[in-house]
Amino acid sequence: MALAEFTPVGINFTLTPEHEDIRRAARDFAGTEIAKVAAHFDETGEFPYDTIKKMGALGFMGLEVPEEYGGAVLDTVAYVLAMEEVSKVDASHGTIMSVNNSLVCHGLLNFGTEAQKLNYLVPIASGKKIGAYSLTEPMSGSDAGNMKSRAVRNGDHYVINGRKSWVTSAPVADFIILFTMTAPEKKHKGITAFIIETDKPGFSRGKTEPKLGIRASATSEIVFDNYEVSAENRLGEEGEGFKIAMTVLDAGRIGIASQALGIAEAAYEASLSYMQEREAFGQKIGQFQGLQFKIADMKTRIEASRLLIYQAALAKERSKKTGERYTTESSMAKLFASETAMFCAHQAVQIHGGMGYSKELPVERYFRDAKITEIYEGTSEIQRMVIARNELGLR
Ligand code: CAA
């Protein structure tokens, strides 16, 4: 699919027929398959294996990956459209899809050897296996370079010890891209990335996080106890891990921005319908100017988010040819869209009153799910820091 067909020139955001097709396919799948199970998996916190497997079979788990590596051969615009549609129905499915696509597939595609792509990217992009990305540790979240886990080289392999936390999909992942220290004295330049197989001795899962939202997306600690990984499973060179982690997060943040857009739209559309139906003081509540202003603010922020996301998606597409970074575009999209999701979900609960607070409607789920988009893959504070540093030339 040629990028040139989707062009912002002349401010014409008309989507190509292929983009319309993927959007429709994602919307149909989410409407028929995910909508009916979303509340159940939110309540139980179980992992939605069946729907994720079906999404894999349809190509949603490796949308931008070339055919020879098991992917759907689409572009970033297609990815953001699909993420938005899936997340609009259920943000948990969006999280699982986003991590698999933009953290794991993107990392393996851009930094993996041919053998690594064949062994790991193919099963993950085709949805047969599930991938995860592990950067955070109990004592290093935003300060990602300050990690305590270690990998020590021993001949043709490395021995890994330590504990990582907040790993999305860890409870179900077959393979994990792990960032750990091989040379602590070099600080972030001493971080190295590895591809971890989770069925090997020395690997175990720690506590599962009891989360406020995106409850169907499984999250846990992972623990390494003298885990041996072959040097062939090192992703990139020794010391390149931090740059790989950051580069991959640039892609990941576009996915989270699209997830946030989906949540915001769901909250907005529920509010619109409710305001057109619900009556108070002898009229539809949509007649009240105080609530109309909420609709205006929600809609404006949603459309502004969409533009920032499309801008970031196009910058990432350009980067495939030029290698140019799109860090600022990605951070701006994530920052604005996640704050929009939280704003819209907050307004939606208020507009619905008691019904917004009830589990009988999905509005309270949008509110709980929206919050994570301001936290994971870099908090809003980190996004502001990244944008400002880049603007000031402080990188
Ligand atoms: N692309 C490429 N290189 C980058 C980069 C990027 N986007 N950002 C930084 N770098 C490079 C810098 O150029 C620098 O390289 P040199 O040493 O060669 O000059 C190096 O990395 C260090 O950069 P900084 O000095 O800026 O590093 P820092 O320690 O000040 O941290 C930070 C920068 C932006 C705060 C970073 O630590 C960060 O993004 N923190 C947030 C981490 C995060 O998002 N965590 C979430 C993890 S995933 C998750 O949420 C769970 C999940 O499963 C989804």
PDB file of N, CA and C and ligand atoms in Angstrom, residues 95 99 103 132-136 141-145 165-169 188-189 219 242-244 246-250 253 256 325 327 375-379 382-383 385-386 389 394-395, ligand 1:
ATOM      1  N   THR A  95      -4.590  -3.074  23.948  1.00  0.00           N
ATOM      2  CA  THR A  95      -3.272  -3.166  24.595  1.00  0.00           C
ATOM      3  C   THR A  95      -2.492  -4.382  24.083  1.00  0.00           C
ATOM      4  N   VAL A  99       1.037  -3.965  21.932  1.00  0.00           N
ATOM      5  CA  VAL A  99       2.344  -4.469  22.379  1.00  0.00           C
ATOM      6  C   VAL A  99       2.900  -5.453  21.351  1.00  0.00           C
ATOM      7  N   LEU A 103       5.609  -2.915  19.757  1.00  0.00           N
ATOM      8  CA  LEU A 103       6.816  -3.092  20.568  1.00  0.00           C
ATOM      9  C   LEU A 103       7.579  -4.336  20.097  1.00  0.00           C
ATOM     10  N   ALA A 132       5.985 -10.147  24.209  1.00  0.00           N
ATOM     11  CA  ALA A 132       5.957  -9.097  25.233  1.00  0.00           C
ATOM     12  C   ALA A 132       7.271  -8.321  25.177  1.00  0.00           C
ATOM     13  N   TYR A 133       7.287  -7.189  25.890  1.00  0.00           N
ATOM     14  CA  TYR A 133       8.422  -6.257  25.888  1.00  0.00           C
ATOM     15  C   TYR A 133       8.689  -5.897  27.331  1.00  0.00           C
ATOM     16  N   SER A 134       9.903  -6.085  27.785  1.00  0.00           N
ATOM     17  CA  SER A 134      10.169  -5.891  29.214  1.00  0.00           C
ATOM     18  C   SER A 134      11.330  -4.941  29.444  1.00  0.00           C
ATOM     19  N   LEU A 135      10.960  -3.718  29.875  1.00  0.00           N
ATOM     20  CA  LEU A 135      11.953  -2.684  30.153  1.00  0.00           C
ATOM     21  C   LEU A 135      11.930  -2.329  31.645  1.00  0.00           C
ATOM     22  N   THR A 136      10.728  -2.161  32.186  1.00  0.00           N
ATOM     23  CA  THR A 136      10.542  -1.644  33.543  1.00  0.00           C
ATOM     24  C   THR A 136      11.003  -2.629  34.621  1.00  0.00           C
ATOM     25  N   GLY A 141      11.153   2.883  36.481  1.00  0.00           N
ATOM     26  CA  GLY A 141      10.013   3.018  35.581  1.00  0.00           C
ATOM     27  C   GLY A 141      10.318   4.094  34.560  1.00  0.00           C
ATOM     28  N   SER A 142      10.067   5.343  34.942  1.00  0.00           N
ATOM     29  CA  SER A 142      10.383   6.454  34.034  1.00  0.00           C
ATOM     30  C   SER A 142      11.889   6.552  33.795  1.00  0.00           C
ATOM     31  N   ASP A 143      12.669   6.305  34.854  1.00  0.00           N
ATOM     32  CA  ASP A 143      14.136   6.341  34.724  1.00  0.00           C
ATOM     33  C   ASP A 143      14.601   4.980  34.212  1.00  0.00           C
ATOM     34  N   ALA A 144      14.259   4.737  32.931  1.00  0.00           N
ATOM     35  CA  ALA A 144      14.380   3.384  32.378  1.00  0.00           C
ATOM     36  C   ALA A 144      15.819   2.864  32.336  1.00  0.00           C
ATOM     37  N   GLY A 145      16.798   3.774  32.294  1.00  0.00           N
ATOM     38  CA  GLY A 145      18.186   3.330  32.171  1.00  0.00           C
ATOM     39  C   GLY A 145      18.781   2.816  33.474  1.00  0.00           C
ATOM     40  N   SER A 165       9.267  -5.763  36.009  1.00  0.00           N
ATOM     41  CA  SER A 165       7.871  -5.592  36.436  1.00  0.00           C
ATOM     42  C   SER A 165       7.022  -4.914  35.361  1.00  0.00           C
ATOM     43  N   TRP A 166       5.734  -5.005  35.569  1.00  0.00           N
ATOM     44  CA  TRP A 166       4.758  -4.362  34.679  1.00  0.00           C
ATOM     45  C   TRP A 166       4.929  -4.792  33.229  1.00  0.00           C
ATOM     46  N   VAL A 167       5.091  -6.079  33.022  1.00  0.00           N
ATOM     47  CA  VAL A 167       5.294  -6.567  31.658  1.00  0.00           C
ATOM     48  C   VAL A 167       3.939  -6.979  31.067  1.00  0.00           C
ATOM     49  N   THR A 168       3.462  -6.159  30.133  1.00  0.00           N
ATOM     50  CA  THR A 168       2.181  -6.453  29.477  1.00  0.00           C
ATOM     51  C   THR A 168       2.279  -7.768  28.720  1.00  0.00           C
ATOM     52  N   SER A 169       1.291  -8.615  28.887  1.00  0.00           N
ATOM     53  CA  SER A 169       1.177  -9.938  28.242  1.00  0.00           C
ATOM     54  C   SER A 169       2.168 -10.962  28.785  1.00  0.00           C
ATOM     55  N   HIS A 188      23.301   3.757  30.746  1.00  0.00           N
ATOM     56  CA  HIS A 188      22.395   3.315  29.675  1.00  0.00           C
ATOM     57  C   HIS A 188      23.148   2.704  28.481  1.00  0.00           C
ATOM     58  N   LYS A 189      24.425   3.032  28.350  1.00  0.00           N
ATOM     59  CA  LYS A 189      25.201   2.433  27.253  1.00  0.00           C
ATOM     60  C   LYS A 189      25.615   0.991  27.578  1.00  0.00           C
ATOM     61  N   THR A 219      -0.874  -8.716  32.997  1.00  0.00           N
ATOM     62  CA  THR A 219       0.368  -7.997  33.311  1.00  0.00           C
ATOM     63  C   THR A 219       1.003  -8.639  34.535  1.00  0.00           C
ATOM     64  N   PHE A 242      19.460   0.305  25.125  1.00  0.00           N
ATOM     65  CA  PHE A 242      18.660   1.482  25.471  1.00  0.00           C
ATOM     66  C   PHE A 242      18.117   2.157  24.216  1.00  0.00           C
ATOM     67  N   LYS A 243      18.977   2.255  23.208  1.00  0.00           N
ATOM     68  CA  LYS A 243      18.521   2.896  21.961  1.00  0.00           C
ATOM     69  C   LYS A 243      17.419   2.073  21.304  1.00  0.00           C
ATOM     70  N   ILE A 244      17.582   0.739  21.367  1.00  0.00           N
ATOM     71  CA  ILE A 244      16.536  -0.119  20.788  1.00  0.00           C
ATOM     72  C   ILE A 244      15.234   0.103  21.561  1.00  0.00           C
ATOM     73  N   MET A 246      14.205   2.680  23.244  1.00  0.00           N
ATOM     74  CA  MET A 246      13.623   4.007  22.964  1.00  0.00           C
ATOM     75  C   MET A 246      13.046   4.074  21.552  1.00  0.00           C
ATOM     76  N   THR A 247      13.778   3.513  20.595  1.00  0.00           N
ATOM     77  CA  THR A 247      13.297   3.522  19.203  1.00  0.00           C
ATOM     78  C   THR A 247      11.972   2.775  19.102  1.00  0.00           C
ATOM     79  N   VAL A 248      11.913   1.637  19.785  1.00  0.00           N
ATOM     80  CA  VAL A 248      10.704   0.829  19.734  1.00  0.00           C
ATOM     81  C   VAL A 248       9.550   1.564  20.427  1.00  0.00           C
ATOM     82  N   LEU A 249       9.859   2.261  21.514  1.00  0.00           N
ATOM     83  CA  LEU A 249       8.797   3.019  22.198  1.00  0.00           C
ATOM     84  C   LEU A 249       8.261   4.153  21.323  1.00  0.00           C
ATOM     85  N   ASP A 250       9.100   4.702  20.464  1.00  0.00           N
ATOM     86  CA  ASP A 250       8.587   5.722  19.531  1.00  0.00           C
ATOM     87  C   ASP A 250       7.436   5.144  18.711  1.00  0.00           C
ATOM     88  N   ARG A 253       4.313   4.279  21.131  1.00  0.00           N
ATOM     89  CA  ARG A 253       3.497   5.407  21.612  1.00  0.00           C
ATOM     90  C   ARG A 253       2.434   5.821  20.585  1.00  0.00           C
ATOM     91  N   ILE A 256      -0.401   3.470  21.350  1.00  0.00           N
ATOM     92  CA  ILE A 256      -1.143   3.845  22.564  1.00  0.00           C
ATOM     93  C   ILE A 256      -1.985   5.099  22.299  1.00  0.00           C
ATOM     94  N   ARG A 325      14.196  10.096  12.827  1.00  0.00           N
ATOM     95  CA  ARG A 325      13.397   9.809  14.022  1.00  0.00           C
ATOM     96  C   ARG A 325      12.071  10.560  14.004  1.00  0.00           C
ATOM     97  N   THR A 327      10.338  10.836  17.065  1.00  0.00           N
ATOM     98  CA  THR A 327      10.128  10.830  18.512  1.00  0.00           C
ATOM     99  C   THR A 327       9.138  11.917  18.955  1.00  0.00           C
ATOM    100  N   ILE A 375      -0.144   6.695  31.482  1.00  0.00           N
ATOM    101  CA  ILE A 375       0.935   6.150  32.318  1.00  0.00           C
ATOM    102  C   ILE A 375       1.901   5.266  31.535  1.00  0.00           C
ATOM    103  N   TYR A 376       1.345   4.221  30.870  1.00  0.00           N
ATOM    104  CA  TYR A 376       2.317   3.265  30.287  1.00  0.00           C
ATOM    105  C   TYR A 376       2.942   3.772  28.974  1.00  0.00           C
ATOM    106  N   GLU A 377       4.014   3.114  28.611  1.00  0.00           N
ATOM    107  CA  GLU A 377       4.865   3.530  27.480  1.00  0.00           C
ATOM    108  C   GLU A 377       5.306   4.997  27.619  1.00  0.00           C
ATOM    109  N   GLY A 378       5.510   5.399  28.858  1.00  0.00           N
ATOM    110  CA  GLY A 378       5.961   6.751  29.160  1.00  0.00           C
ATOM    111  C   GLY A 378       4.818   7.607  29.657  1.00  0.00           C
ATOM    112  N   THR A 379       4.928   8.092  30.895  1.00  0.00           N
ATOM    113  CA  THR A 379       3.865   8.936  31.472  1.00  0.00           C
ATOM    114  C   THR A 379       3.738  10.248  30.683  1.00  0.00           C
ATOM    115  N   ILE A 382       6.764  12.262  31.170  1.00  0.00           N
ATOM    116  CA  ILE A 382       7.899  11.861  30.314  1.00  0.00           C
ATOM    117  C   ILE A 382       7.692  12.362  28.880  1.00  0.00           C
ATOM    118  N   GLN A 383       6.462  12.281  28.380  1.00  0.00           N
ATOM    119  CA  GLN A 383       6.227  12.772  27.006  1.00  0.00           C
ATOM    120  C   GLN A 383       6.546  14.271  26.918  1.00  0.00           C
ATOM    121  N   MET A 385       8.614  15.869  28.773  1.00  0.00           N
ATOM    122  CA  MET A 385      10.069  15.992  28.871  1.00  0.00           C
ATOM    123  C   MET A 385      10.732  15.704  27.512  1.00  0.00           C
ATOM    124  N   VAL A 386      10.270  14.648  26.854  1.00  0.00           N
ATOM    125  CA  VAL A 386      10.840  14.265  25.553  1.00  0.00           C
ATOM    126  C   VAL A 386      10.598  15.369  24.522  1.00  0.00           C
ATOM    127  N   ARG A 389      12.709  18.525  25.451  1.00  0.00           N
ATOM    128  CA  ARG A 389      14.152  18.317  25.213  1.00  0.00           C
ATOM    129  C   ARG A 389      14.462  18.357  23.719  1.00  0.00           C
ATOM    130  N   LEU A 394      18.131  19.575  23.491  1.00  0.00           N
ATOM    131  CA  LEU A 394      18.838  19.056  24.663  1.00  0.00           C
ATOM    132  C   LEU A 394      18.992  17.534  24.619  1.00  0.00           C
ATOM    133  N   ARG A 395      18.887  16.915  23.467  1.00  0.00           N
ATOM    134  CA  ARG A 395      18.978  15.457  23.427  1.00  0.00           C
ATOM    135  C   ARG A 395      20.413  15.003  23.231  1.00  0.00           C
TER     136      ARG A 395
HETATM  137  N1  CAA B   1      15.379   7.020  19.819  1.00  0.00           N
HETATM  138  C1  CAA B   1      16.690   6.708  19.721  1.00  0.00           C
HETATM  139  N2  CAA B   1      17.589   7.015  20.695  1.00  0.00           N
HETATM  140  C2  CAA B   1      17.135   7.641  21.791  1.00  0.00           C
HETATM  141  C3  CAA B   1      15.791   7.993  21.953  1.00  0.00           C
HETATM  142  C4  CAA B   1      14.882   7.653  20.908  1.00  0.00           C
HETATM  143  N3  CAA B   1      13.589   7.956  20.989  1.00  0.00           N
HETATM  144  N4  CAA B   1      15.629   8.607  23.136  1.00  0.00           N
HETATM  145  C5  CAA B   1      16.855   8.664  23.720  1.00  0.00           C
HETATM  146  N5  CAA B   1      17.745   8.072  22.884  1.00  0.00           N
HETATM  147  C6  CAA B   1      19.185   7.952  23.101  1.00  0.00           C
HETATM  148  C7  CAA B   1      19.817   9.324  23.286  1.00  0.00           C
HETATM  149  O1  CAA B   1      20.145   9.882  22.027  1.00  0.00           O
HETATM  150  C8  CAA B   1      21.043   8.992  24.096  1.00  0.00           C
HETATM  151  O2  CAA B   1      22.026   8.458  23.243  1.00  0.00           O
HETATM  152  P1  CAA B   1      23.588   8.844  23.427  1.00  0.00           P
HETATM  153  O3  CAA B   1      23.979   8.323  24.774  1.00  0.00           O
HETATM  154  O4  CAA B   1      24.270   8.146  22.303  1.00  0.00           O
HETATM  155  O5  CAA B   1      23.663  10.327  23.370  1.00  0.00           O
HETATM  156  C9  CAA B   1      20.564   7.868  24.988  1.00  0.00           C
HETATM  157  O6  CAA B   1      19.428   7.280  24.334  1.00  0.00           O
HETATM  158  C10 CAA B   1      20.152   8.322  26.364  1.00  0.00           C
HETATM  159  O7  CAA B   1      19.165   9.315  26.206  1.00  0.00           O
HETATM  160  P2  CAA B   1      18.802  10.327  27.372  1.00  0.00           P
HETATM  161  O8  CAA B   1      20.051  10.974  27.871  1.00  0.00           O
HETATM  162  O9  CAA B   1      17.698  11.211  26.875  1.00  0.00           O
HETATM  163  O10 CAA B   1      18.276   9.301  28.496  1.00  0.00           O
HETATM  164  P3  CAA B   1      17.569   9.549  29.871  1.00  0.00           P
HETATM  165  O11 CAA B   1      18.122   8.604  30.857  1.00  0.00           O
HETATM  166  O12 CAA B   1      17.565  11.006  30.213  1.00  0.00           O
HETATM  167  O13 CAA B   1      16.051   9.046  29.604  1.00  0.00           O
HETATM  168  C11 CAA B   1      13.802   9.142  28.837  1.00  0.00           C
HETATM  169  C12 CAA B   1      15.276   9.460  28.571  1.00  0.00           C
HETATM  170  C13 CAA B   1      13.088   9.780  27.676  1.00  0.00           C
HETATM  171  C14 CAA B   1      13.290   9.735  30.119  1.00  0.00           C
HETATM  172  C15 CAA B   1      13.594   7.616  28.843  1.00  0.00           C
HETATM  173  O14 CAA B   1      14.208   7.029  29.971  1.00  0.00           O
HETATM  174  C16 CAA B   1      12.127   7.223  28.810  1.00  0.00           C
HETATM  175  O15 CAA B   1      11.495   7.238  27.748  1.00  0.00           O
HETATM  176  N6  CAA B   1      11.570   6.854  29.968  1.00  0.00           N
HETATM  177  C17 CAA B   1      10.209   6.279  29.999  1.00  0.00           C
HETATM  178  C18 CAA B   1      10.310   4.806  29.819  1.00  0.00           C
HETATM  179  C19 CAA B   1       9.002   4.194  29.422  1.00  0.00           C
HETATM  180  O16 CAA B   1       8.303   4.669  28.516  1.00  0.00           O
HETATM  181  N7  CAA B   1       8.663   3.102  30.072  1.00  0.00           N
HETATM  182  C20 CAA B   1       7.509   2.319  29.740  1.00  0.00           C
HETATM  183  C21 CAA B   1       7.962   0.945  29.346  1.00  0.00           C
HETATM  184  S1  CAA B   1       6.903  -0.140  28.492  1.00  0.00           S
HETATM  185  C22 CAA B   1       5.479  -0.294  29.374  1.00  0.00           C
HETATM  186  O17 CAA B   1       4.898   0.681  29.710  1.00  0.00           O
HETATM  187  C23 CAA B   1       4.913  -1.630  29.716  1.00  0.00           C
HETATM  188  C24 CAA B   1       4.418  -2.381  28.605  1.00  0.00           C
HETATM  189  O18 CAA B   1       4.573  -3.610  28.602  1.00  0.00           O
HETATM  190  C25 CAA B   1       3.646  -1.744  27.521  1.00  0.00           C
END
